[in-house]
Tab-separated table of C-alpha atoms and ligand atoms in Angstrom:
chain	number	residue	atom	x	y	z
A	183	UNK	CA	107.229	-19.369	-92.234
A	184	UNK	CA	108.741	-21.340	-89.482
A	185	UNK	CA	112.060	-22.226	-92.039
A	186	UNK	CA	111.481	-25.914	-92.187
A	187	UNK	CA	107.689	-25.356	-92.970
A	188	UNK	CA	105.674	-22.870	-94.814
A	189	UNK	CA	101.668	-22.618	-94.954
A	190	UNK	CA	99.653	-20.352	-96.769
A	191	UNK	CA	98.837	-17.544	-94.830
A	192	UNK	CA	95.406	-17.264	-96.040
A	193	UNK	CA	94.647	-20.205	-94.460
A	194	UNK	CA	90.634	-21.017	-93.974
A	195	UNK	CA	88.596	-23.253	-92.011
A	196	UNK	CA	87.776	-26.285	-94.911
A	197	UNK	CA	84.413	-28.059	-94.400
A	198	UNK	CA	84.823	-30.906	-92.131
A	199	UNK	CA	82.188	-33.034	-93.815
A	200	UNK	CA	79.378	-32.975	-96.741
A	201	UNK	CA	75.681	-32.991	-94.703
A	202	UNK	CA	72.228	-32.827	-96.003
A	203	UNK	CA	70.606	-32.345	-93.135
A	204	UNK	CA	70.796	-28.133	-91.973
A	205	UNK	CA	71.555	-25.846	-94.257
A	206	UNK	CA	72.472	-22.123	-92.673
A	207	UNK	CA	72.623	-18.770	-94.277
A	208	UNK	CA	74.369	-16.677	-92.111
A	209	UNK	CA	74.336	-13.324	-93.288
A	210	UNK	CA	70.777	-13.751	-94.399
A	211	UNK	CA	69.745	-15.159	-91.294
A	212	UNK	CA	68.085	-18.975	-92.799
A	213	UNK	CA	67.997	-21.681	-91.108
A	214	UNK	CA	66.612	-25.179	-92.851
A	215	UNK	CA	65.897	-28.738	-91.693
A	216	UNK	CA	65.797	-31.174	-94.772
A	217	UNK	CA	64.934	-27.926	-96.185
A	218	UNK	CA	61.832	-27.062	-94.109
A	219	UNK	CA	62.406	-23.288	-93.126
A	220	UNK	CA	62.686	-23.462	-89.170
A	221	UNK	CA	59.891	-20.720	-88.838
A	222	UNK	CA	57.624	-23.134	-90.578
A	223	UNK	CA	58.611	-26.576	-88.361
A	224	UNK	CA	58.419	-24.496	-85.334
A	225	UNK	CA	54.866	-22.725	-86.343
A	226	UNK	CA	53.082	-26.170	-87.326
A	227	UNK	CA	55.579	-29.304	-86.363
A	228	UNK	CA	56.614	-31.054	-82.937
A	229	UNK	CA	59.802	-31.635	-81.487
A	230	UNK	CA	59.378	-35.566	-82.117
A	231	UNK	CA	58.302	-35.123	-85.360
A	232	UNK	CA	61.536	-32.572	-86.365
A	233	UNK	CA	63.576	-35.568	-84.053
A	234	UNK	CA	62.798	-37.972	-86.901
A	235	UNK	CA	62.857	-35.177	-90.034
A	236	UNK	CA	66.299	-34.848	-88.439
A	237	UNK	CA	67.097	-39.157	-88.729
A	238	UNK	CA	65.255	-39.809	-91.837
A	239	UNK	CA	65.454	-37.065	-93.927
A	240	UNK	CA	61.584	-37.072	-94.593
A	241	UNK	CA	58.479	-35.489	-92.667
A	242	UNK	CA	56.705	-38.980	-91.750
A	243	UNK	CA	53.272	-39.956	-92.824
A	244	UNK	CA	50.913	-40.608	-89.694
A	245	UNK	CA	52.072	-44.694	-89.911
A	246	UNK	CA	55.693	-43.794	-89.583
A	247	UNK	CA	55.473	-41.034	-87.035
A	248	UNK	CA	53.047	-43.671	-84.597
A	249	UNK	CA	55.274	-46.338	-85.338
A	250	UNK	CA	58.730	-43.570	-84.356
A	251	UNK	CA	56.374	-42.668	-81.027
A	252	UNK	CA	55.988	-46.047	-79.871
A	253	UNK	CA	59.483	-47.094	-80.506
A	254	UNK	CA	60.246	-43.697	-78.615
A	255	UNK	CA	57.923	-44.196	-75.737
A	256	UNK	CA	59.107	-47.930	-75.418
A	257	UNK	CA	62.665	-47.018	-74.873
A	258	UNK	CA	62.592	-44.315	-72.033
A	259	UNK	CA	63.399	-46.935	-69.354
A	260	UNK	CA	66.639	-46.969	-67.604
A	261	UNK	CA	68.954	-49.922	-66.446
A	262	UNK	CA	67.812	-49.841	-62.579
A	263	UNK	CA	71.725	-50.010	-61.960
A	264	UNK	CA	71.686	-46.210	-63.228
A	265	UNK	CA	70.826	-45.436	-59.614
A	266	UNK	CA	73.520	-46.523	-58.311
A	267	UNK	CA	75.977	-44.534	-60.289
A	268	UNK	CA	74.109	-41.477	-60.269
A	269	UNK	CA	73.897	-41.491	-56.339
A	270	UNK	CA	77.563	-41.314	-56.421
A	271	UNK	CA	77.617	-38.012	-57.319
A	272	UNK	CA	77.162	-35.018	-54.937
A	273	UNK	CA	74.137	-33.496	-54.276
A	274	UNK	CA	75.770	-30.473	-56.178
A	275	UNK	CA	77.287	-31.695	-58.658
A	276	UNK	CA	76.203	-29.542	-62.216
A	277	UNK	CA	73.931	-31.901	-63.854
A	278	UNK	CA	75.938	-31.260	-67.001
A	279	UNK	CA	78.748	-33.221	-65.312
A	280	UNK	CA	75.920	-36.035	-64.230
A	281	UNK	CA	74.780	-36.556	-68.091
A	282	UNK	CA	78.612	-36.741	-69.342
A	283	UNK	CA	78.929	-39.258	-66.873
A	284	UNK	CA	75.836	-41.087	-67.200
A	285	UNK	CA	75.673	-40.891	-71.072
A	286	UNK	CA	79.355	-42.330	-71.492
A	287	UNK	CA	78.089	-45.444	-68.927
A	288	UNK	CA	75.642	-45.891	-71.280
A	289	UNK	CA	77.765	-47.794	-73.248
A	290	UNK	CA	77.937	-50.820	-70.513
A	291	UNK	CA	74.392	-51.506	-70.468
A	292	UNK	CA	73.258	-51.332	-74.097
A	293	UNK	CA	76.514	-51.454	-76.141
A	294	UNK	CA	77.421	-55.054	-76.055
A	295	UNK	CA	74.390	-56.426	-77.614
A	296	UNK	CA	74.664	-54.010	-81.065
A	297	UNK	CA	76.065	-54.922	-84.462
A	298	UNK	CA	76.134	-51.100	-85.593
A	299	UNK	CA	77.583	-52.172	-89.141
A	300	UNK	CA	73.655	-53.473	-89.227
A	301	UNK	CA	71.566	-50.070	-89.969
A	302	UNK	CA	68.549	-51.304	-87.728
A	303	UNK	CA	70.692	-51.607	-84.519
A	304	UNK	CA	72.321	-48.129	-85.874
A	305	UNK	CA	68.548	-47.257	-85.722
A	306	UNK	CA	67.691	-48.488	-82.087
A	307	UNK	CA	70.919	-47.158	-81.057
A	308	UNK	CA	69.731	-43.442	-81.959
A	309	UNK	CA	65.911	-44.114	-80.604
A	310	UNK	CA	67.550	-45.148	-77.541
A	311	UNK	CA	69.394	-42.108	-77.140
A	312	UNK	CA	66.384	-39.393	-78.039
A	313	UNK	CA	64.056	-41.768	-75.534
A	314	UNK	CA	66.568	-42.084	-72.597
A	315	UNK	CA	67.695	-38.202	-72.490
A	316	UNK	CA	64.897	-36.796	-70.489
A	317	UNK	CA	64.590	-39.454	-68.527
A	318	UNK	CA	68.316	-39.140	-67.499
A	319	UNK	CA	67.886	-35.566	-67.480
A	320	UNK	CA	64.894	-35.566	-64.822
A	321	UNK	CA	67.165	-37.820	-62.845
A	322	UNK	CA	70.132	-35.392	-62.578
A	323	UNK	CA	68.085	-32.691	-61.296
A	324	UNK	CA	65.810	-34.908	-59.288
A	325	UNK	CA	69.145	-36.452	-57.593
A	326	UNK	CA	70.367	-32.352	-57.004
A	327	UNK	CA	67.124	-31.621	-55.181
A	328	UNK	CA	67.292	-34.987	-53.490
A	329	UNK	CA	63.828	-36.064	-54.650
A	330	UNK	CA	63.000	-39.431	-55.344
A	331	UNK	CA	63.451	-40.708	-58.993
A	332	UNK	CA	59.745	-40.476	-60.905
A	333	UNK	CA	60.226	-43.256	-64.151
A	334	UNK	CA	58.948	-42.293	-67.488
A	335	UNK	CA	54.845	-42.643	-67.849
A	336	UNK	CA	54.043	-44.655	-71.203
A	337	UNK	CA	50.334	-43.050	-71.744
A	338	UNK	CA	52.128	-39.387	-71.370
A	339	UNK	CA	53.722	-37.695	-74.721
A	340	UNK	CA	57.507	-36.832	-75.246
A	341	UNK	CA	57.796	-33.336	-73.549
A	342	UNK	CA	54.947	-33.826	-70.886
A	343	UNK	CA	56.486	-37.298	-69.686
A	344	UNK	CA	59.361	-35.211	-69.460
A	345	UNK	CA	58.120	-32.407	-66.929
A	346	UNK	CA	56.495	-35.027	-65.185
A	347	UNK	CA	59.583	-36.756	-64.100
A	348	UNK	CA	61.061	-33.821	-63.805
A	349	UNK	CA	58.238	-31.721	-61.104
A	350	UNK	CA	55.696	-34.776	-59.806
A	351	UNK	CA	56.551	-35.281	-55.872
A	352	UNK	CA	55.108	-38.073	-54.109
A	353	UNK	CA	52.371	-35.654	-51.934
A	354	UNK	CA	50.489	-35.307	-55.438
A	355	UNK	CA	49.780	-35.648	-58.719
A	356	UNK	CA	51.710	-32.924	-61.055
A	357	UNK	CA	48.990	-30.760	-62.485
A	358	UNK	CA	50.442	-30.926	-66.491
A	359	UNK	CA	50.425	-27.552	-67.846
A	360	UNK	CA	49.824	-26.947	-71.859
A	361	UNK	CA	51.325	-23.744	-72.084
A	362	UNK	CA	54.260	-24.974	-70.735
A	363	UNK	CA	54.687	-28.429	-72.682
A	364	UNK	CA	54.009	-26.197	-75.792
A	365	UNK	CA	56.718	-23.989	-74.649
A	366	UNK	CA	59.278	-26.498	-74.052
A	367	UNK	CA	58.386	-28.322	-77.538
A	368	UNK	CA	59.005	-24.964	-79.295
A	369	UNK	CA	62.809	-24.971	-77.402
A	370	UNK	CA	63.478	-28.212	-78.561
A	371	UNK	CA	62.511	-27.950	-82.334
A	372	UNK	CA	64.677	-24.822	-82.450
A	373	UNK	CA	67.839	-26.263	-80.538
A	374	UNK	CA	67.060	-29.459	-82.304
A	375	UNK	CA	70.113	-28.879	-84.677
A	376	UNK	CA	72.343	-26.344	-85.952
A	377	UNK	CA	75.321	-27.723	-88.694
A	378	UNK	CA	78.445	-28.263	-87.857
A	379	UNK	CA	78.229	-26.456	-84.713
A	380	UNK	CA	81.726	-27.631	-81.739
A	381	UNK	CA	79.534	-30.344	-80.299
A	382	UNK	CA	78.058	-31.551	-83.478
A	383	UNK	CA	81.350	-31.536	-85.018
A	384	UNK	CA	82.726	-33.144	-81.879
A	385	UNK	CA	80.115	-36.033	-82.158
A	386	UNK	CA	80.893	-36.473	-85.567
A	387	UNK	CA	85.024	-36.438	-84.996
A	388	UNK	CA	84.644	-38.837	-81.840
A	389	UNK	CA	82.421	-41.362	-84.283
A	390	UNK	CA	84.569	-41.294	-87.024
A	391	UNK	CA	87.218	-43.697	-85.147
A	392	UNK	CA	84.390	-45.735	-84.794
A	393	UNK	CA	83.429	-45.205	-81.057
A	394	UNK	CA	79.897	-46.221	-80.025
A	395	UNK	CA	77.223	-43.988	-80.445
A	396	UNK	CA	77.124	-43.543	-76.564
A	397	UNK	CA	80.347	-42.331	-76.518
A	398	UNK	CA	79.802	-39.993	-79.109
A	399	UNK	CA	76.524	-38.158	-77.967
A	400	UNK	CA	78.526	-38.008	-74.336
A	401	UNK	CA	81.522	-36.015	-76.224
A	402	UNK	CA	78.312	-33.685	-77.794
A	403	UNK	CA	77.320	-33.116	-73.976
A	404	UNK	CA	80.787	-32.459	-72.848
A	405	UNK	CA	81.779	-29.745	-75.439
A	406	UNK	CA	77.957	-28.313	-75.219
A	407	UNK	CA	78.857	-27.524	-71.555
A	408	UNK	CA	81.242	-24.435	-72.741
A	409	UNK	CA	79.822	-20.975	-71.783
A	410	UNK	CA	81.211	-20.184	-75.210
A	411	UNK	CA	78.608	-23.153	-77.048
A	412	UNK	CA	75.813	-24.104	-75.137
A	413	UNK	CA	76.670	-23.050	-71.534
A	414	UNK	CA	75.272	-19.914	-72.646
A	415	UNK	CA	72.001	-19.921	-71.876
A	416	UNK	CA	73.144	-20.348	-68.059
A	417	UNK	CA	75.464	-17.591	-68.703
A	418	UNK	CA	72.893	-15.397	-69.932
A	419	UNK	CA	70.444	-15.706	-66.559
A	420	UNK	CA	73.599	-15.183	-64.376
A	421	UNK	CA	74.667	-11.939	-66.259
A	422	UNK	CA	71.279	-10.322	-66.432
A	423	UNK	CA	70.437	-11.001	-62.835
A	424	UNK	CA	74.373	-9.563	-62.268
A	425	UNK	CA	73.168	-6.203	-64.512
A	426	UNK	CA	69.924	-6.395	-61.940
A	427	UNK	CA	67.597	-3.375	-63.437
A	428	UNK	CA	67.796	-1.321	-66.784
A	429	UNK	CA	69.513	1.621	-65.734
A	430	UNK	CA	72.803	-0.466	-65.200
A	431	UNK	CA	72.737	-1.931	-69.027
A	432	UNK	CA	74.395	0.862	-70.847
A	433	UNK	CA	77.620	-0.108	-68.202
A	434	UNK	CA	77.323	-3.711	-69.491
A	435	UNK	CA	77.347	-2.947	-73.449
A	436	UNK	CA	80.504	-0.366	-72.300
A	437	UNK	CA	81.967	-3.112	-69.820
A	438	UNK	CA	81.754	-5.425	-73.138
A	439	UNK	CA	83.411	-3.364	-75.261
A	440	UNK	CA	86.628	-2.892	-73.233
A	441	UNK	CA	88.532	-5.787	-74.338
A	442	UNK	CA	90.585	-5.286	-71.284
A	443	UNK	CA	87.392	-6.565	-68.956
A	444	UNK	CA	87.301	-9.931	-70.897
A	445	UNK	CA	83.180	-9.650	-70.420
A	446	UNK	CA	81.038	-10.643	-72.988
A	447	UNK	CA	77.825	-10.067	-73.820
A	448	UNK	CA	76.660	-13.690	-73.222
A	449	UNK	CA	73.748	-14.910	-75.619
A	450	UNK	CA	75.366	-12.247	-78.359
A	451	UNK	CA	77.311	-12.996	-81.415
A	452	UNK	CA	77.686	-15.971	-83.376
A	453	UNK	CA	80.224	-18.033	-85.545
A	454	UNK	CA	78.225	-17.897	-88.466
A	455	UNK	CA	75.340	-15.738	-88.136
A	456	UNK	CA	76.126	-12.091	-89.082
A	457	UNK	CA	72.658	-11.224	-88.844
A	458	UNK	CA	69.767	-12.051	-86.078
A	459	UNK	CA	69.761	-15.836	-85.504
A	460	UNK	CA	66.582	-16.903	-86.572
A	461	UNK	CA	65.778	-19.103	-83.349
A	462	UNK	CA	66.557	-15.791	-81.486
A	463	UNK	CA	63.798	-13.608	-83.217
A	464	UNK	CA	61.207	-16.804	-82.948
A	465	UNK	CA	62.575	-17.211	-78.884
A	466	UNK	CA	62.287	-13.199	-78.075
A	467	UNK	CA	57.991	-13.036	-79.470
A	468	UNK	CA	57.547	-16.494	-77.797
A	469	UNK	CA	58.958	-15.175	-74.526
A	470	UNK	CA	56.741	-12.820	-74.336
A	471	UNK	CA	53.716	-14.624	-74.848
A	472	UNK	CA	54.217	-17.396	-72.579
A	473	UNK	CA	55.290	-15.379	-69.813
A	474	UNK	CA	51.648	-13.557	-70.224
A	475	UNK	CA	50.128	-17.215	-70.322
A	476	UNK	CA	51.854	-17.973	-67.564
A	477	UNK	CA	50.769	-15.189	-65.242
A	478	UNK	CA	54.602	-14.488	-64.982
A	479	UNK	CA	56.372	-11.311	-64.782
A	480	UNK	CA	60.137	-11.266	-64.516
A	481	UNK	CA	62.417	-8.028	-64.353
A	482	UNK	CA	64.733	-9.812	-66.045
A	483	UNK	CA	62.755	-9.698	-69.260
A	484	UNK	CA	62.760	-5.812	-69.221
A	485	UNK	CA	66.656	-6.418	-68.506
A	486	UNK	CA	66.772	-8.256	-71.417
A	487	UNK	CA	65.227	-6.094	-73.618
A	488	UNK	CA	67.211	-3.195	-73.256
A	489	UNK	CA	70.187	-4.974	-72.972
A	490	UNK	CA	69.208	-5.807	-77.078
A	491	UNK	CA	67.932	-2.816	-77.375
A	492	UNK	CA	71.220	-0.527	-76.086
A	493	UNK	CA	73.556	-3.167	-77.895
A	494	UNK	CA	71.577	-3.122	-81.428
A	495	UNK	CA	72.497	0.660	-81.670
A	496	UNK	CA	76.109	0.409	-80.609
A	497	UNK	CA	78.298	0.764	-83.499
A	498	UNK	CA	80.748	-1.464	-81.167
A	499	UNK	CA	78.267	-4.760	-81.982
A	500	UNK	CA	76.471	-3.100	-85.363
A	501	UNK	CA	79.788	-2.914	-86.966
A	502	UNK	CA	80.512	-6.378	-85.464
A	503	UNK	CA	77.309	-7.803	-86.889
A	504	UNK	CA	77.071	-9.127	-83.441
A	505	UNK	CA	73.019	-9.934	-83.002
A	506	UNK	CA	71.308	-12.131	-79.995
A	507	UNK	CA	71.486	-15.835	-80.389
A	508	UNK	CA	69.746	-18.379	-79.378
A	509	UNK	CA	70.544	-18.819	-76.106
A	510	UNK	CA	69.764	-14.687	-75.535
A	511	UNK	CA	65.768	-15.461	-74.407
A	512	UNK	CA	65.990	-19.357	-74.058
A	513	UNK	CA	66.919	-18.743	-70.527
A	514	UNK	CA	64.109	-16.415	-69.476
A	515	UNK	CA	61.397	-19.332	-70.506
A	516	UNK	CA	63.337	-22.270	-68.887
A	517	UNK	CA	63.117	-19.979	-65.883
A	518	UNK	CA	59.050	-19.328	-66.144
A	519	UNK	CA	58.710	-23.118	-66.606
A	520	UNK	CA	60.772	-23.552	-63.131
A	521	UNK	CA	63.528	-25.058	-64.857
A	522	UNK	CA	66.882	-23.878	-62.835
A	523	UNK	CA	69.647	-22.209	-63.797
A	524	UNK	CA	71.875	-25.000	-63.849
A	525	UNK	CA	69.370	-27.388	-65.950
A	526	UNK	CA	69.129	-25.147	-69.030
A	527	UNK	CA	72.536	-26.547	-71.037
A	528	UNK	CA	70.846	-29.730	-69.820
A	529	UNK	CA	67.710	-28.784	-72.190
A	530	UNK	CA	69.726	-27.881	-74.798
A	531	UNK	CA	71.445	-31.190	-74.878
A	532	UNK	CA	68.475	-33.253	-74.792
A	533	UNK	CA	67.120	-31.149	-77.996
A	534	UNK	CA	70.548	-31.683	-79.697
A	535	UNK	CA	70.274	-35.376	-79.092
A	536	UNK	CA	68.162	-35.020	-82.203
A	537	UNK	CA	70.866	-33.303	-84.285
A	538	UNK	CA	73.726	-35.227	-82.878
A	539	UNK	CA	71.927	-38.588	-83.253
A	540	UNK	CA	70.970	-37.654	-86.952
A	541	UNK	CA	74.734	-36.912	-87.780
A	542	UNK	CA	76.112	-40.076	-86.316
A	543	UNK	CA	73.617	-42.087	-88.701
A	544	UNK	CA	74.572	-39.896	-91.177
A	545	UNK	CA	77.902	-40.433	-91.321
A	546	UNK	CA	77.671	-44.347	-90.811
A	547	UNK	CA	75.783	-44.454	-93.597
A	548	UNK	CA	78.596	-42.224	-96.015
A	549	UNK	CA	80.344	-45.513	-97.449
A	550	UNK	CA	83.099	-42.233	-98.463
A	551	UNK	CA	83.659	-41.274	-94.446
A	552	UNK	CA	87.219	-41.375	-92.896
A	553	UNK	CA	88.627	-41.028	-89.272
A	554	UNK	CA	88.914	-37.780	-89.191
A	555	UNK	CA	92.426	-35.589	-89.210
A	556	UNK	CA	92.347	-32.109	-88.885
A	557	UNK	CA	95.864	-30.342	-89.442
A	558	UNK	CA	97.550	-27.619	-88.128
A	559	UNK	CA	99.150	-24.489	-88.357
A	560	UNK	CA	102.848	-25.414	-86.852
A	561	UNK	CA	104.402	-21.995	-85.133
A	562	UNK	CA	107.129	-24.130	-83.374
A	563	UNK	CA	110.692	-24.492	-83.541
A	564	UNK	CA	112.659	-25.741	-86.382
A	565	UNK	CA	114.607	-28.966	-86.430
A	566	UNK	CA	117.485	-28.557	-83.757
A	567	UNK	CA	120.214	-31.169	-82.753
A	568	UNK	CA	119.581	-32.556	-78.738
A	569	UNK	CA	121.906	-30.833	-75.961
A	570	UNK	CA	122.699	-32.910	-72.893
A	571	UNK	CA	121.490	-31.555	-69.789
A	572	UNK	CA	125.208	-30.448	-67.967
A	573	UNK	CA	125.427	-28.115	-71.200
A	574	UNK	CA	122.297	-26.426	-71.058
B	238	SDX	C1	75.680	-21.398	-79.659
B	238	SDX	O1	77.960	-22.757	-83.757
B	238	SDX	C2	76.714	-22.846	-83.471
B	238	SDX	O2	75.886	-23.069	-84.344
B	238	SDX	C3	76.385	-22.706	-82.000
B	238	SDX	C4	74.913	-22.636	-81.665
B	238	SDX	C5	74.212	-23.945	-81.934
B	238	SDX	O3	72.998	-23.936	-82.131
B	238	SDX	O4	74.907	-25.011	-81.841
B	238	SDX	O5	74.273	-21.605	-82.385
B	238	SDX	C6	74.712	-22.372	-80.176
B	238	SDX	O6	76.720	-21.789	-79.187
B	238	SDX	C7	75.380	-19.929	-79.784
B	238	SDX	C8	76.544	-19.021	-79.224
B	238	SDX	C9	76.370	-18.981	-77.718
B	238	SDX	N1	77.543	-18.258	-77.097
B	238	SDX	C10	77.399	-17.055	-76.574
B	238	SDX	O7	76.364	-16.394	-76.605
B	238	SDX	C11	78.648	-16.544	-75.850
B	238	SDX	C12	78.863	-15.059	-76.179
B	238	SDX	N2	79.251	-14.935	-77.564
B	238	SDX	C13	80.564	-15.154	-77.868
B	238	SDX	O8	81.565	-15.408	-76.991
B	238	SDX	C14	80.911	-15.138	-79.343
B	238	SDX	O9	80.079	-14.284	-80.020
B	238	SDX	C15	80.933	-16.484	-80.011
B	238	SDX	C16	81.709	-17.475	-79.211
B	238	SDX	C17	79.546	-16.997	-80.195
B	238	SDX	C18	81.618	-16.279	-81.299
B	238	SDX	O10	82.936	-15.870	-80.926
B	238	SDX	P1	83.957	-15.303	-81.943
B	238	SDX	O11	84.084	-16.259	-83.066
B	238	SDX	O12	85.228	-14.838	-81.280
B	238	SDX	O13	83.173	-14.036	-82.441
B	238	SDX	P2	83.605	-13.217	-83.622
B	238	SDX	O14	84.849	-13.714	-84.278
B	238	SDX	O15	82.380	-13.110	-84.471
B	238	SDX	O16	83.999	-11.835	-82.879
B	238	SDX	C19	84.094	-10.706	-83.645
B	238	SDX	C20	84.331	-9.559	-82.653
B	238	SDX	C21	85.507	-9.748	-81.709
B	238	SDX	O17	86.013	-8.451	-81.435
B	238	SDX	P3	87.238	-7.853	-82.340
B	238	SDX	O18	88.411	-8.815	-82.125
B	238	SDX	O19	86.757	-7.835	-83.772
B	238	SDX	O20	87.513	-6.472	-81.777
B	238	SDX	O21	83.183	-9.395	-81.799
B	238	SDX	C22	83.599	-9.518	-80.445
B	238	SDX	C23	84.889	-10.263	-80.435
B	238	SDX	O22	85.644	-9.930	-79.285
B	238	SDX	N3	82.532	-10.279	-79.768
B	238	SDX	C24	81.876	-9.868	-78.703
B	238	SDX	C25	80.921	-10.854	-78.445
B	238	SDX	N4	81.027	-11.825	-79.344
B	238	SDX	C26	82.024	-11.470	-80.169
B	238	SDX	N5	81.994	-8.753	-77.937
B	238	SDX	C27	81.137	-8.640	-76.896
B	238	SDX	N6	80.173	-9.547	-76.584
B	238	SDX	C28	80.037	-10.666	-77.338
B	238	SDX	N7	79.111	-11.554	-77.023
């Protein structure tokens, strides 16, 4: 009690919103789009497909999945004034702070000419956003490595129009790989959404005062950045190439379980999953296998490994419940598909797109939604009487 106010002690979290579109089971380790078991969507589904599950709460029928494609494909373009802005930015700049920026300009190119109480621009607004990403993406990293800007390729699908603009270099045409398309489609369904995670709860905050949707998704990117959210999987490449070979792991699990050190185990633990993340366990057999496809053989896969493997059967994490996440293996593929270190939030936040896109619409669509308010806990003074300054 702080004398003028008292709170209950037990306070808890609330819900911040009612949402029908992921359901998670933390301690039992499910994870659902619309209800369709993420081991099943990423087994037999597409990362296009899940993007409109996500939006319209329904697989689509082969009509409304080619008609979702096309509108898609017909909205990767950019503004040609986007070149401009992003060759403001330093060469090395993190291309995390390059999609805040260029997402939240978004606004001045396609904002003005959308009504979004009308559901159809709300629509085109969110195609918009799932079209543009990659092609923004590839132009971060393309303006980091001082390439020339590749534009999107109509006649190419979602995730191989994206590695195209991303790798093809004017002395030849980019040889497109299947193994690693399939790869990257695989990443996206399974970082396609996750609940109220901080950035889907920060898109959701940021468009319940009514901002535009560019705004929003721009917020998403901005909190996704955090080492403790999505910054992960670029935290989890730099510590395992820090830890170098498997005979230094056991000092890692011990340097992460003196508080003191402030080191973390990054790509461990979770918010709500007490048990293994079930993108994690999908992430660690994939990794394997498309590695072997892919001729590639990184040490810091064995790293990996018995970094899990020494932590799992450490009472320190077992009693914790502390299991990989998501972002544990992500990394190690990104890096076999040539993705740098610095680009992998920048995956992640073109698979949210999906998620955060789908909760926007979502909530435009609750007739019931309010700005949102969270409260607090106050632990300051009580009321006290002013004291002018030759007295203090
Ligand atoms: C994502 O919310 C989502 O859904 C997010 C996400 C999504 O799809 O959107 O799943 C994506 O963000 C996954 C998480 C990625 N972050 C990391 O991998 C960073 C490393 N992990 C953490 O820092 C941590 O586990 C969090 C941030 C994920 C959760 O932090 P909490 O809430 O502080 O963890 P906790 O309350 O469960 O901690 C319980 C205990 C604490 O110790 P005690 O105070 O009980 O002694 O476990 C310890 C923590 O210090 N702990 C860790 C640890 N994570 C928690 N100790 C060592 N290494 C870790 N990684």
């Amino acid at each position: 009690e702080t004398g003028c106010f008292t709170y209950d002690p037990g306070f808890t979290a609330t819900a911040s919103c009612r949402s029908a579109i992921t359901y998670i089971d933390g301690d039992a380790g499910v994870l659902l789009y619309r209800g369709y078991p993420i081991e099943q969507l990423a087994k037999d589904s597409s990362f296009l497909e899940v993007a409109y599950l996500l939006m319209h709460g329904e697989l689509p029928d082969k009509q409304a999945f080619t008609g979702f494609e096309h509108d898609v494909t017909h909205h990767t373009m950019l503004h040609e004034a986007f070149k401009g802005f992003l060759g403001g930015f330093r060469h090395d700049a993190h291309p995390m702070s390059m999609l805040v920026g260029m997402l939240g300009s978004m606004a001045s190119f396609y904002h003005n000419d959308l009504d979004y109480d009308d559901p159809q621009q709300r629509r085109l607004a969110a195609i918009r956003l799932i079209a543009k990403l990659p092609t923004i993406a590839a132009a971060c990293h393309r303006h980091s490595v001082g390439w020339p800007l590749r534009y999107p390729r109509n006649n190419l699908e979602y995730v191989d129009r994206f590695l195209h603009m991303m790798f093809e270099v004017p002395s030849g045409p980019l040889e497109m790989n299947p193994v690693a398309a399939k790869a990257l489609d695989l990443l996206f369904i399974l970082h396609a959404d996750h609940e109220q995670n901080a950035s889907t709860s920060t898109v959701r905050l940021v468009g319940s005062t009514g901002a535009n949707p560019y705004a929003c998704i721009a917020a998403g990117v901005a909190a996704l950045w955090g080492p403790a959210h999505g910054g992960a999987n670029e935290a989890v490449l730099k510590m395992l190439a820090e830890i170098g070979n498997a005979k230094h792991v056991q000092s890692a699990v011990d340097k992460a379980k003196d508080k003191e050190s402030g080191f973390r185990l990054m790509g461990f633990g979770h918010r709500v999953y007490k048990n293994f993340d079930p993108r994690a366990k999908i992430i660690r057999e994939m990794c394997h296998q498309v590695l072997e496809e892919l001729g590639v053989d990184d040490p810091l896969l064995e790293v990996a490994m018995k970094l899990e493997e020494a932590a799992l059967k450490d009472d320190y994490f077992v009693q914790r419940k502390l299991y990989p996440n998501v972002d544990f293996y992500s990394g190690i593929i990104y890096k076999a598909l040539g993705i740098p270190t610095e680009m992998f939030t920048v995956m992640f936040a073109i698979a949210r797109t999906a998620g955060w896109v789908a909760h926007w619409l979502e909530q435009q669509e609750d007739p019931e939604f309010k700005i949102g308010r969270p409260r607090q806990i106050y632990t300051g003074h009580d009321v006290r009487d002013y004291v002018a300054v030759d007295k203090r």
